[in-house]
Coordinates of C-alpha atoms and ligand atoms in Angstrom, one line a residue:
Chain A
M1 CA -0.2 0.0 0.1
T2 CA 1.4 3.4 -1.0
H3 CA 0.4 6.7 1.0
L4 CA -0.3 9.2 -1.1
F5 CA 2.4 11.8 1.2
Q6 CA 5.1 10.4 3.1
A7 CA 8.0 12.4 5.5
F8 CA 10.6 10.3 6.9
D9 CA 12.4 11.0 9.8
I10 CA 13.0 14.6 9.2
T11 CA 15.1 17.3 11.0
K12 CA 15.2 20.7 11.1
R13 CA 17.6 22.5 13.2
F14 CA 17.4 26.6 14.1
G15 CA 21.1 26.6 14.7
G16 CA 21.2 25.2 18.5
L17 CA 16.9 24.6 18.6
V18 CA 15.9 21.4 17.2
A19 CA 12.7 22.1 15.8
L20 CA 11.8 19.0 14.1
D21 CA 13.3 16.0 15.5
K22 CA 13.3 12.8 13.0
T23 CA 9.3 12.8 12.7
S24 CA 7.9 10.5 10.3
F25 CA 4.4 11.0 9.2
H26 CA 2.3 9.8 6.0
V27 CA -1.1 10.9 4.9
D28 CA -3.5 8.4 2.7
E29 CA -5.5 10.1 0.5
G30 CA -8.6 11.5 1.1
E31 CA -7.8 11.4 4.9
I32 CA -8.4 14.5 7.1
L33 CA -5.5 14.4 9.3
G34 CA -5.1 16.3 11.9
L35 CA -1.3 17.4 13.8
I36 CA -2.0 18.7 16.9
G37 CA 0.6 19.6 19.4
P38 CA 1.3 22.5 22.2
N39 CA 2.6 26.3 20.8
G40 CA 6.6 25.4 19.6
A41 CA 6.0 21.8 18.8
G42 CA 7.1 22.7 14.9
K43 CA 4.0 22.2 13.4
S44 CA 4.1 24.7 11.5
T45 CA 7.7 24.2 10.9
C46 CA 6.4 20.7 9.8
F47 CA 4.3 22.2 7.3
N48 CA 7.5 25.0 5.8
V49 CA 9.6 21.8 5.5
V50 CA 7.1 19.4 3.4
T51 CA 6.2 22.8 0.8
G52 CA 10.0 23.1 1.1
T53 CA 9.9 26.9 2.2
L54 CA 12.5 25.8 4.6
R55 CA 14.7 22.7 3.6
P56 CA 14.9 20.4 6.0
T57 CA 18.3 19.1 8.2
S58 CA 17.8 15.8 7.3
G59 CA 15.2 13.4 6.3
R60 CA 13.2 12.8 3.0
I61 CA 9.9 13.4 1.8
E62 CA 7.6 12.3 -1.1
L63 CA 4.7 12.7 -2.6
M64 CA 2.4 10.0 -4.7
G65 CA 5.9 8.3 -4.4
Q66 CA 8.3 11.5 -6.0
D67 CA 11.3 13.0 -3.8
I68 CA 10.1 16.5 -3.1
T69 CA 12.8 17.2 -0.4
D70 CA 14.6 19.2 -1.9
A71 CA 11.4 21.5 -4.1
P72 CA 11.1 25.2 -3.6
P73 CA 7.4 25.6 -2.8
F74 CA 6.6 26.5 -6.4
V75 CA 7.3 22.8 -7.4
T76 CA 5.6 21.5 -4.8
A77 CA 2.9 23.3 -5.2
R78 CA 3.0 22.1 -9.4
L79 CA 3.2 18.8 -7.6
G80 CA -0.1 18.9 -5.9
M81 CA 0.4 20.1 -2.5
A82 CA -0.8 23.5 -1.7
R83 CA -0.7 25.6 2.1
T84 CA -2.2 27.9 3.9
F85 CA -0.2 30.4 6.4
Q86 CA -0.3 30.6 10.6
H87 CA -0.6 34.7 10.1
T88 CA -3.0 35.6 7.6
T89 CA -1.5 35.8 4.4
V90 CA -3.3 37.4 0.8
F91 CA -2.7 40.0 -1.5
P92 CA -3.3 43.2 0.3
Q93 CA -3.9 45.6 -2.7
L94 CA -5.4 42.9 -4.6
T95 CA -10.0 42.7 -4.9
V96 CA -11.3 39.4 -3.4
R97 CA -11.4 38.0 -7.0
E98 CA -8.5 39.4 -7.9
N99 CA -6.4 37.7 -5.0
I100 CA -8.1 34.4 -6.3
E101 CA -7.1 35.0 -9.8
A102 CA -3.7 35.7 -9.4
A103 CA -3.6 32.5 -7.4
C104 CA -5.1 30.3 -9.8
Y105 CA -1.6 30.9 -12.3
L106 CA -1.2 27.1 -12.2
R107 CA -4.6 26.8 -13.9
A108 CA -3.7 28.7 -17.0
K109 CA -3.0 27.0 -19.6
A110 CA -2.8 29.5 -22.4
G111 CA 1.1 31.0 -22.5
L112 CA 2.6 34.5 -22.9
A113 CA 1.8 35.1 -26.9
P114 CA -2.0 33.8 -26.7
A115 CA -2.5 36.6 -24.6
L116 CA -0.9 39.3 -26.0
L117 CA -2.3 38.2 -29.3
R118 CA -5.4 37.4 -27.5
T119 CA -6.3 34.1 -29.2
P120 CA -9.3 32.4 -29.4
G121 CA -7.6 29.3 -27.1
Y122 CA -6.6 32.0 -24.7
R123 CA -10.3 33.6 -24.5
A124 CA -11.9 30.0 -24.0
D125 CA -9.2 29.4 -21.1
Q126 CA -9.8 32.5 -19.8
A127 CA -13.8 31.7 -19.1
S128 CA -12.8 28.3 -17.8
L129 CA -10.7 30.2 -15.4
D130 CA -13.1 32.7 -14.6
A131 CA -15.4 29.7 -13.4
A132 CA -13.1 28.0 -11.5
V133 CA -12.4 31.3 -9.5
D134 CA -16.0 31.7 -9.2
V135 CA -16.4 28.5 -7.5
I136 CA -13.8 29.2 -5.2
L137 CA -15.1 31.9 -4.3
R138 CA -18.4 30.0 -3.2
T139 CA -17.1 27.6 -2.0
V140 CA -15.2 30.0 0.2
D141 CA -18.2 32.3 0.9
L142 CA -16.3 35.1 -0.7
K143 CA -18.9 35.7 -3.4
Q144 CA -20.7 38.3 -2.4
V145 CA -17.4 41.1 -1.3
E146 CA -15.3 39.9 -5.2
G147 CA -15.3 43.3 -6.1
S148 CA -13.9 44.7 -2.1
R149 CA -10.2 45.0 -2.0
A150 CA -8.7 42.8 0.3
K151 CA -7.2 45.2 2.5
G152 CA -9.4 46.1 5.2
L153 CA -11.7 43.2 5.1
P154 CA -13.2 42.2 8.5
Y155 CA -10.2 39.3 9.7
G156 CA -12.8 36.3 9.3
Y157 CA -12.9 36.6 5.1
L158 CA -9.2 37.0 5.4
R159 CA -9.0 33.5 7.1
R160 CA -11.1 32.1 4.0
L161 CA -9.6 33.9 1.7
G162 CA -6.1 32.4 2.0
I163 CA -8.1 29.0 2.1
G164 CA -9.8 30.1 -0.9
I165 CA -6.2 31.0 -2.4
A166 CA -4.7 28.0 -1.4
L167 CA -7.4 26.3 -3.5
G168 CA -6.4 28.0 -6.8
T169 CA -3.8 25.5 -7.1
D170 CA -6.1 22.8 -7.7
P171 CA -4.3 20.5 -5.3
V172 CA -4.4 17.2 -4.2
L173 CA -3.2 17.8 -0.8
L174 CA -4.3 20.7 0.9
L175 CA -2.3 21.8 4.4
M176 CA -4.1 24.3 6.6
D177 CA -2.1 25.9 9.3
E178 CA -4.4 27.1 12.4
P179 CA -6.8 28.2 9.8
A180 CA -9.6 29.0 12.9
A181 CA -7.0 31.1 14.9
G182 CA -8.8 33.9 15.8
L183 CA -12.4 32.7 14.5
N184 CA -15.6 32.8 17.3
P185 CA -17.2 29.3 17.8
T186 CA -19.4 29.6 15.3
E187 CA -17.2 30.8 12.4
S188 CA -14.5 27.8 13.8
L189 CA -17.8 25.3 13.0
E190 CA -18.2 26.8 9.5
Y191 CA -14.5 25.9 9.2
A192 CA -14.8 22.2 9.7
K193 CA -17.9 21.8 7.6
L194 CA -15.6 23.5 4.5
A195 CA -13.0 21.1 5.5
R196 CA -15.7 18.2 5.1
R197 CA -16.8 19.6 1.6
L198 CA -13.7 19.6 0.5
R199 CA -12.2 16.5 1.4
D200 CA -15.0 15.0 0.0
S201 CA -14.7 17.1 -3.4
G202 CA -11.5 15.0 -3.6
I203 CA -8.8 17.1 -1.8
T204 CA -6.9 15.3 0.8
I205 CA -6.4 17.5 3.8
V206 CA -3.7 18.2 7.0
I207 CA -5.5 20.3 9.5
V208 CA -3.1 22.2 12.6
E209 CA -6.2 23.0 15.2
H210 CA -5.6 23.8 18.7
D211 CA -9.5 23.1 19.3
M212 CA -10.1 19.6 20.4
K213 CA -13.3 19.1 20.0
V214 CA -13.3 20.2 16.7
I215 CA -10.0 17.7 15.8
M216 CA -12.0 15.0 17.6
N217 CA -14.7 15.3 15.7
L218 CA -13.3 16.5 12.3
C219 CA -9.9 14.0 11.9
D220 CA -9.8 10.5 10.5
R221 CA -6.1 10.2 12.1
I222 CA -4.2 12.7 14.1
V223 CA -0.4 12.6 14.6
V224 CA 0.7 14.3 17.5
L225 CA 3.9 16.3 18.1
N226 CA 6.1 17.6 21.1
Y227 CA 9.2 19.2 21.4
G228 CA 9.3 17.8 17.0
K229 CA 9.2 15.0 17.8
K230 CA 5.7 12.2 17.1
I231 CA 5.0 11.0 20.7
A232 CA 1.8 9.4 19.3
E233 CA -0.3 8.9 15.9
G234 CA -3.9 7.4 15.2
R235 CA -7.9 7.6 15.4
P236 CA -9.1 9.7 17.6
D237 CA -10.7 7.9 20.1
E238 CA -6.4 6.1 20.2
I239 CA -5.2 9.6 21.1
R240 CA -8.1 10.7 23.5
S241 CA -7.3 7.7 26.1
N242 CA -3.3 7.9 25.3
P243 CA -1.0 8.5 28.1
L244 CA 1.9 10.0 26.9
V245 CA -0.6 12.7 24.8
I246 CA -2.4 12.9 27.8
E247 CA 0.7 14.0 29.9
S248 CA 2.3 16.7 27.5
Y249 CA -0.9 18.2 25.5
L250 CA -4.4 17.1 26.7
G251 CA -3.3 17.2 30.7
K252 CA -3.9 20.6 31.1
S253 CA -7.5 20.4 29.6
R254 CA -7.7 17.1 31.1
D255 CA -11.3 18.0 32.7
E256 CA -12.5 19.1 29.4
T257 CA -11.2 15.3 28.0
E258 CA -12.6 13.1 30.5
A259 CA -16.0 15.4 30.2
D260 CA -15.8 14.2 26.5
H261 CA -15.6 10.8 27.9
A262 CA -18.7 11.3 29.9
Chain B
M1 CA -16.6 51.3 -22.8
L2 CA -15.0 54.2 -21.2
R3 CA -11.9 52.9 -21.3
I4 CA -11.9 52.4 -25.0
S5 CA -13.1 55.5 -26.0
L6 CA -10.1 57.1 -23.4
A7 CA -8.3 55.2 -25.5
L8 CA -9.3 56.3 -28.9
A9 CA -9.5 60.3 -27.9
A10 CA -5.5 59.5 -26.4
L11 CA -4.6 58.1 -29.5
L12 CA -6.8 60.7 -31.7
V13 CA -4.6 63.1 -29.4
I14 CA -1.2 61.7 -30.1
A15 CA -2.2 61.3 -33.7
V16 CA -2.7 65.3 -34.5
A17 CA -0.7 66.5 -32.5
P18 CA 2.7 67.5 -34.1
F19 CA -0.4 69.3 -36.6
V20 CA -1.0 71.2 -33.9
V21 CA 1.9 71.8 -32.0
T22 CA 4.1 73.1 -34.8
D23 CA 6.7 74.9 -33.3
P24 CA 9.9 73.1 -32.9
Y25 CA 10.8 73.6 -30.2
F26 CA 7.5 72.1 -28.6
Q27 CA 8.1 69.5 -30.8
Q28 CA 11.1 67.7 -30.1
V29 CA 10.1 68.2 -26.2
M30 CA 6.9 65.9 -27.5
V31 CA 9.6 63.6 -28.5
I32 CA 12.0 64.0 -26.1
F33 CA 8.1 63.0 -23.8
G34 CA 7.7 60.2 -25.8
I35 CA 10.6 58.4 -25.0
Y36 CA 10.8 59.3 -21.5
A37 CA 7.0 57.3 -21.2
I38 CA 9.1 53.9 -22.7
F39 CA 11.8 54.2 -20.5
A40 CA 9.3 55.0 -17.2
V41 CA 6.9 51.8 -18.9
A42 CA 10.0 49.9 -18.5
L43 CA 10.4 50.8 -15.3
D44 CA 7.2 49.8 -14.5
I45 CA 7.2 46.4 -15.6
L46 CA 10.1 45.7 -12.8
F47 CA 8.8 48.6 -10.4
G48 CA 4.8 48.8 -10.7
F49 CA 4.4 44.7 -11.3
L50 CA 7.1 42.6 -9.8
G51 CA 7.8 45.2 -6.9
V52 CA 11.7 44.7 -7.9
H53 CA 13.4 48.4 -7.1
S54 CA 16.2 48.7 -9.5
F55 CA 18.2 52.1 -8.8
G56 CA 20.2 50.9 -11.8
H57 CA 17.7 51.3 -14.9
A58 CA 20.3 54.2 -16.3
A59 CA 22.5 51.3 -17.2
F60 CA 20.0 50.2 -19.9
F61 CA 18.7 53.3 -21.4
G62 CA 22.3 54.5 -21.3
G63 CA 23.1 51.5 -23.1
G64 CA 20.9 51.6 -25.6
A65 CA 21.8 54.9 -26.5
Y66 CA 25.3 54.2 -26.6
V67 CA 24.5 50.8 -28.9
C68 CA 22.9 52.6 -31.2
G69 CA 25.5 55.8 -31.5
I70 CA 28.0 53.9 -32.1
L71 CA 27.0 51.5 -34.1
M72 CA 24.9 54.5 -36.6
E73 CA 28.0 56.7 -35.9
T74 CA 31.6 54.7 -36.4
Y75 CA 30.0 51.2 -38.3
G76 CA 27.1 53.5 -40.4
V77 CA 24.7 51.0 -39.5
S78 CA 20.8 52.0 -40.4
F79 CA 18.5 53.4 -37.7
G80 CA 16.6 50.4 -37.6
L81 CA 19.3 48.2 -37.2
A82 CA 20.9 49.9 -34.8
L83 CA 16.9 50.0 -32.9
V84 CA 17.2 46.6 -32.5
A85 CA 21.0 45.8 -32.0
A86 CA 19.9 47.9 -28.7
T87 CA 17.1 46.9 -27.5
L88 CA 19.0 43.4 -27.8
F89 CA 21.9 44.6 -26.3
S90 CA 20.2 45.7 -22.5
A91 CA 17.9 42.9 -22.8
V92 CA 21.2 40.7 -21.9
L93 CA 22.5 43.5 -19.8
G94 CA 19.4 43.6 -17.9
F95 CA 19.7 39.1 -17.7
L96 CA 23.2 39.7 -16.6
I97 CA 22.8 42.1 -13.8
A98 CA 19.9 40.1 -12.9
I99 CA 21.8 37.4 -12.2
P100 CA 23.6 38.5 -8.8
A101 CA 20.6 41.5 -8.1
L102 CA 17.8 38.8 -7.8
R103 CA 20.1 37.3 -5.5
M104 CA 19.7 39.7 -2.9
R105 CA 17.2 41.5 -0.2
G106 CA 16.5 44.6 0.0
I107 CA 18.8 47.8 0.4
Y108 CA 21.6 45.2 -0.9
F109 CA 19.8 44.4 -4.2
A110 CA 19.0 48.8 -4.7
I111 CA 23.2 48.6 -4.1
T112 CA 23.7 46.3 -7.0
T113 CA 21.7 48.1 -9.2
L114 CA 23.2 51.1 -8.8
F115 CA 26.8 49.4 -8.5
C116 CA 26.5 47.6 -11.5
A117 CA 24.8 50.8 -13.2
E118 CA 28.1 52.6 -12.3
V119 CA 30.4 49.4 -13.8
V120 CA 28.7 50.1 -17.1
R121 CA 29.2 54.1 -16.6
L122 CA 32.8 53.7 -15.9
V123 CA 33.3 51.2 -18.6
V124 CA 31.9 53.5 -20.6
T125 CA 33.6 56.7 -19.8
N126 CA 37.2 54.5 -19.8
V127 CA 37.2 53.6 -23.5
P128 CA 37.3 56.3 -25.3
D129 CA 38.6 54.9 -28.4
V130 CA 34.7 53.7 -29.0
T131 CA 32.3 55.7 -27.1
R132 CA 34.6 58.8 -27.0
G133 CA 34.7 58.9 -22.9
V134 CA 33.8 62.3 -21.7
M135 CA 33.9 64.1 -24.5
G136 CA 30.1 62.8 -25.6
L137 CA 29.3 60.8 -28.5
T138 CA 27.6 62.5 -31.9
T139 CA 25.2 60.6 -33.2
P140 CA 24.1 61.4 -36.8
M141 CA 20.7 61.9 -37.6
P142 CA 19.5 58.8 -39.5
S143 CA 18.3 59.2 -42.9
F144 CA 14.7 58.7 -43.1
P145 CA 14.1 58.3 -47.1
G146 CA 11.1 59.9 -48.9
V147 CA 11.3 62.5 -45.6
P148 CA 11.9 66.5 -46.4
Y149 CA 14.9 68.4 -44.9
G150 CA 13.4 69.7 -41.4
Y151 CA 10.5 66.8 -40.7
E152 CA 12.8 64.7 -39.4
T153 CA 10.8 65.9 -35.9
A154 CA 8.0 64.1 -36.9
V155 CA 8.9 61.1 -37.9
F156 CA 11.0 60.5 -34.6
Y157 CA 7.5 61.6 -32.7
Y158 CA 5.3 58.8 -34.9
I159 CA 8.2 56.6 -34.2
T160 CA 8.7 57.2 -30.7
F161 CA 4.8 57.0 -30.4
A162 CA 4.0 54.0 -32.7
I163 CA 6.7 52.2 -29.9
L164 CA 4.7 53.7 -26.7
V165 CA 1.2 52.3 -28.3
L166 CA 2.4 49.8 -28.8
A167 CA 3.8 48.9 -26.0
C168 CA 1.1 49.8 -23.5
L169 CA -1.3 48.0 -25.7
L170 CA 1.1 44.5 -25.3
L171 CA 1.2 45.6 -21.5
E172 CA -2.4 46.1 -19.9
R173 CA -3.1 42.9 -21.9
F174 CA -0.3 41.2 -19.9
R175 CA -2.0 42.7 -16.8
V176 CA -4.9 41.3 -16.6
S177 CA -3.9 38.3 -18.1
P178 CA -3.3 34.8 -15.3
L179 CA 0.0 35.6 -15.4
G180 CA 0.3 39.4 -15.1
R181 CA -1.6 39.0 -12.2
S182 CA 0.8 36.8 -10.8
F183 CA 3.3 39.7 -11.4
I184 CA 1.4 41.6 -9.6
A185 CA 1.1 38.6 -6.7
I186 CA 4.9 38.5 -6.5
R187 CA 4.8 42.3 -5.7
E188 CA 1.9 42.2 -3.0
N189 CA 3.2 38.9 -0.9
E190 CA 6.0 37.0 -2.8
Q191 CA 6.0 34.1 -0.5
L192 CA 2.6 33.5 -0.8
A193 CA 3.1 33.6 -5.0
A194 CA 5.3 31.2 -4.6
S195 CA 3.5 28.8 -2.5
V196 CA 0.7 28.8 -5.0
G197 CA 3.2 27.5 -8.0
V198 CA 4.5 31.0 -9.0
P199 CA 8.6 30.6 -9.9
V200 CA 9.0 33.8 -8.8
F201 CA 12.7 34.2 -9.6
R202 CA 12.2 32.7 -13.1
I203 CA 9.6 35.6 -13.9
K204 CA 12.1 38.4 -12.0
F205 CA 14.8 36.8 -14.2
Y206 CA 12.8 37.2 -17.7
A207 CA 11.4 40.6 -16.7
F208 CA 14.5 42.2 -16.4
G209 CA 15.4 41.5 -19.1
V210 CA 11.6 42.4 -20.9
S211 CA 12.2 45.6 -18.6
G212 CA 16.2 46.4 -19.9
G213 CA 15.5 46.3 -23.8
L214 CA 12.5 48.1 -23.8
A215 CA 14.6 50.9 -21.4
G216 CA 17.4 50.1 -24.4
L217 CA 15.3 51.3 -26.9
A218 CA 14.0 54.4 -25.2
G219 CA 18.0 55.0 -25.1
A220 CA 18.5 54.0 -29.2
I221 CA 16.0 56.4 -30.2
Y222 CA 17.2 59.5 -27.7
A223 CA 20.3 59.0 -29.4
P224 CA 20.5 60.4 -33.1
F225 CA 16.9 62.2 -32.1
I226 CA 19.2 64.0 -29.1
G227 CA 22.5 63.8 -31.2
I228 CA 25.0 63.8 -29.1
I229 CA 25.0 61.6 -25.8
S230 CA 27.8 61.6 -22.3
P231 CA 28.1 59.2 -19.9
D232 CA 26.0 61.3 -18.1
L233 CA 23.5 59.6 -19.3
L234 CA 24.4 56.7 -17.5
S235 CA 24.2 58.4 -13.6
P236 CA 22.1 57.4 -11.3
T237 CA 20.7 61.2 -12.2
Y238 CA 18.7 59.3 -15.0
S239 CA 18.0 56.0 -12.5
A240 CA 16.2 58.8 -10.2
M241 CA 14.4 60.2 -12.6
G242 CA 13.4 57.2 -14.1
M243 CA 11.9 55.8 -10.6
L244 CA 10.1 59.1 -9.8
M245 CA 8.7 59.2 -13.1
V246 CA 6.7 56.1 -12.0
V247 CA 6.4 56.7 -8.3
V248 CA 5.0 60.7 -9.0
G249 CA 1.9 58.5 -11.6
G250 CA 0.7 55.6 -9.7
F251 CA 3.3 52.8 -9.7
G252 CA 1.6 49.8 -12.1
T253 CA -0.9 51.2 -14.0
I254 CA 0.7 52.2 -16.8
Y255 CA -0.8 55.3 -17.2
G256 CA 1.0 56.4 -14.0
A257 CA 4.7 56.4 -15.9
I258 CA 3.3 57.8 -18.7
F259 CA 2.0 61.0 -16.7
G260 CA 5.0 60.5 -14.6
A261 CA 7.0 60.6 -18.3
F262 CA 5.1 63.7 -18.8
M263 CA 5.6 65.8 -15.6
F264 CA 9.2 65.1 -16.5
S265 CA 9.6 66.5 -20.1
V266 CA 6.5 68.8 -20.7
V267 CA 6.0 70.0 -17.4
T268 CA 9.2 71.0 -16.5
E269 CA 9.4 73.0 -19.5
F270 CA 6.7 75.6 -17.8
F271 CA 9.1 75.8 -15.5
R272 CA 11.7 77.4 -17.8
A273 CA 11.6 81.1 -16.6
A274 CA 12.6 80.1 -13.6
A275 CA 15.7 78.9 -14.9
E276 CA 18.4 77.2 -12.8
L277 CA 15.8 77.0 -10.1
R278 CA 12.8 74.9 -11.8
M279 CA 14.3 71.8 -10.8
I280 CA 14.3 72.9 -7.3
I281 CA 10.7 74.3 -7.7
F282 CA 10.1 70.8 -9.8
S283 CA 12.2 68.5 -7.0
G284 CA 10.1 70.0 -4.0
I285 CA 6.9 69.7 -5.9
L286 CA 7.4 65.7 -6.3
I287 CA 8.7 65.6 -3.4
V288 CA 5.5 66.8 -1.2
A289 CA 3.6 64.7 -3.9
I290 CA 5.3 61.4 -2.9
I291 CA 4.8 62.1 0.9
F292 CA 1.2 62.6 0.2
M293 CA -0.3 60.6 -2.0
P294 CA 2.6 57.3 -1.5
R295 CA 0.2 55.6 -4.4
G296 CA 1.1 58.5 -7.0
V297 CA -0.6 61.7 -7.9
L298 CA -3.6 59.4 -10.4
T299 CA -4.2 55.9 -9.1
P300 CA -6.7 57.3 -5.9
L301 CA -7.8 60.2 -8.4
V302 CA -8.4 57.3 -11.1
E303 CA -10.2 55.0 -8.4
Y304 CA -12.6 57.4 -7.1
L305 CA -13.6 57.5 -10.8
R306 CA -13.8 53.5 -10.9
R307 CA -15.8 52.9 -7.9
P308 CA -18.4 51.1 -7.9
S309 CA -21.8 52.8 -7.7
G310 CA -24.2 50.3 -5.1
K311 CA -22.7 47.4 -6.6
D312 CA -19.5 47.6 -4.1
K313 CA -21.9 48.3 -1.1
A314 CA -21.3 44.7 0.3
G315 CA -17.3 45.2 0.2
L316 CA -18.2 48.7 2.1
V317 CA -20.2 47.1 4.8
T318 CA -17.7 44.6 5.6
R319 CA -15.1 47.1 6.0
D320 CA -16.9 49.0 8.5
E321 CA -17.6 46.1 9.6
A322 CA -14.0 45.7 10.4
A323 CA -13.5 49.2 11.9
Ligands
ADP401 N1 12.4 31.0 11.2 C1 12.4 30.3 12.5 N2 14.3 30.3 13.0 C2 14.3 30.3 14.2 N3 13.5 29.5 14.8 C3 12.5 28.9 14.4 C4 11.7 29.3 13.3 N4 10.5 28.9 13.3 C5 10.0 28.5 13.9 N5 11.5 28.6 15.0 C6 11.5 27.8 16.4 O1 10.9 26.4 16.3 C7 10.1 26.1 16.6 C8 8.7 25.7 16.9 O2 7.7 26.1 16.4 P1 6.0 26.4 15.4 O3 6.8 25.2 13.8 O4 5.8 27.8 14.7 O5 6.1 25.6 15.9 P2 4.3 25.3 16.1 O6 3.7 25.8 15.2 O7 4.1 24.1 16.9 O8 3.3 26.0 17.6 C9 9.5 27.2 18.2 O9 10.5 27.2 19.2 C10 10.1 28.6 17.2 O10 10.5 29.5 17.6
MG402 MG1 1.9 27.3 14.1

């Protein structure tokens, strides 16, 4: 059996600090994998390393059987891996629609010359791109503000726009870094729904999230990091009852965890 | 519709201007305006679209001018061929400068581009056998077959503006194309652009070549038109002038660059009465404009005129929510 994505013993050092310590994990097609761990556990670093934003100090990374260890971000994106950022990341001076258009770089088939000459092929490509942008705008529920400049939109909208930008690449695998950070509980629930919808549309998802209720309900499988090391991996119910996890991570919200059991 | 009417109006104005403005001196000013506009538009490709702030674009403008001048004066090459050669030369120079410069960030990038331009200036100054050094290189007036004596300025005018219009048309088409959007994405957030698959380095590299080539083409028209060029053309003054033209009009908009060029050619003429003071007065106005209108003089105005009525209500409401 082959996995969609695999990381073998990836290590990332920042000077003396070991942010990722020989971590291995895999992602299977069609699942929602939760990546959890206390602050500073190395979750964002993990995303940065697997997408090529940072080079791993050692280890190997594979996407669909292909070695992508040294691939820069624009290559991993082309191979089907998209990500959102923990901090809100959009193209501020562009409108919401233009943000998505800019993110559809990989979908555009017509080259430079057809664009300059406005060939029929280019127009057809343009029409299909427009349609794709509309679909994305509806998916992340931003169609109604498509003409507004991104800068100045409310926080919740920007978080969704960040996801819309990632969807622009037509990803196979989507990595979401704390998509619900800073959102209110209603918005968080919307998120979980969106993640499920994306999965149902065929996108495999890895999600970093702090809200245990959301994670336990949403994910098929969970990987737990602590100090850059993987300390547990399994189904939500296995993670919930894993003593190591409870001690290092769930411990501080033990009451809540037990309440869940009851 | 408004855009098309505006474009047609602009074309009409360009076409008839030499018949209305018959004063030879002002005709020359109009040609200079066109040349500066091509230069500014070239710079805007890097500055306004990609957010790449080249501080050495005089190297391409002056380089193109020298290649054209030397080919015509020393080797008797025709004007048309010299234009092509100068454009290619500056494009290659653009690629060469891009290689070290694009490995730098921020201030180091600026210094590298500035430094490269200085190297070009020093080379030109120190090979007088080829360039006549500080003496300056005279460039013959090209022969335009069938054009009666005294009408050369008009020919230059139409060549210059034909190139400008074509460049603007292609650039505007490019700007609204998917590839163009990705250019602007790089300006807005390089890391995010890369994360959606945009090959940032490669695009910047190509853009340097195109921008350099177009600036070289502007310089190549300039040399025979002015008749004499000196290494001053390669000095940081010209690089700074290019950047100011782009900034004053509003970067990333094309028309902003043209407006900036207008300010630096036609409008400065109105300050002639003030003689030496004119550049000082003008610089003062520029500084004030940039402080109070960081996005250019034209951009806020155009946006105000373009704002959709009613349709944007949703957007406005959300903006209020954010406040
Ligand atoms: N670019 C960087 N340079 C230096 N240290 C970093 C960098 N990115 C993250 N770190 C450090 O690595 C550790 C893991 O951080 P991070 O991956 O952001 O954790 P998480 O996302 O799980 O909260 C932290 O101690 C953090 O300070
Ligand atoms: Mg993080």
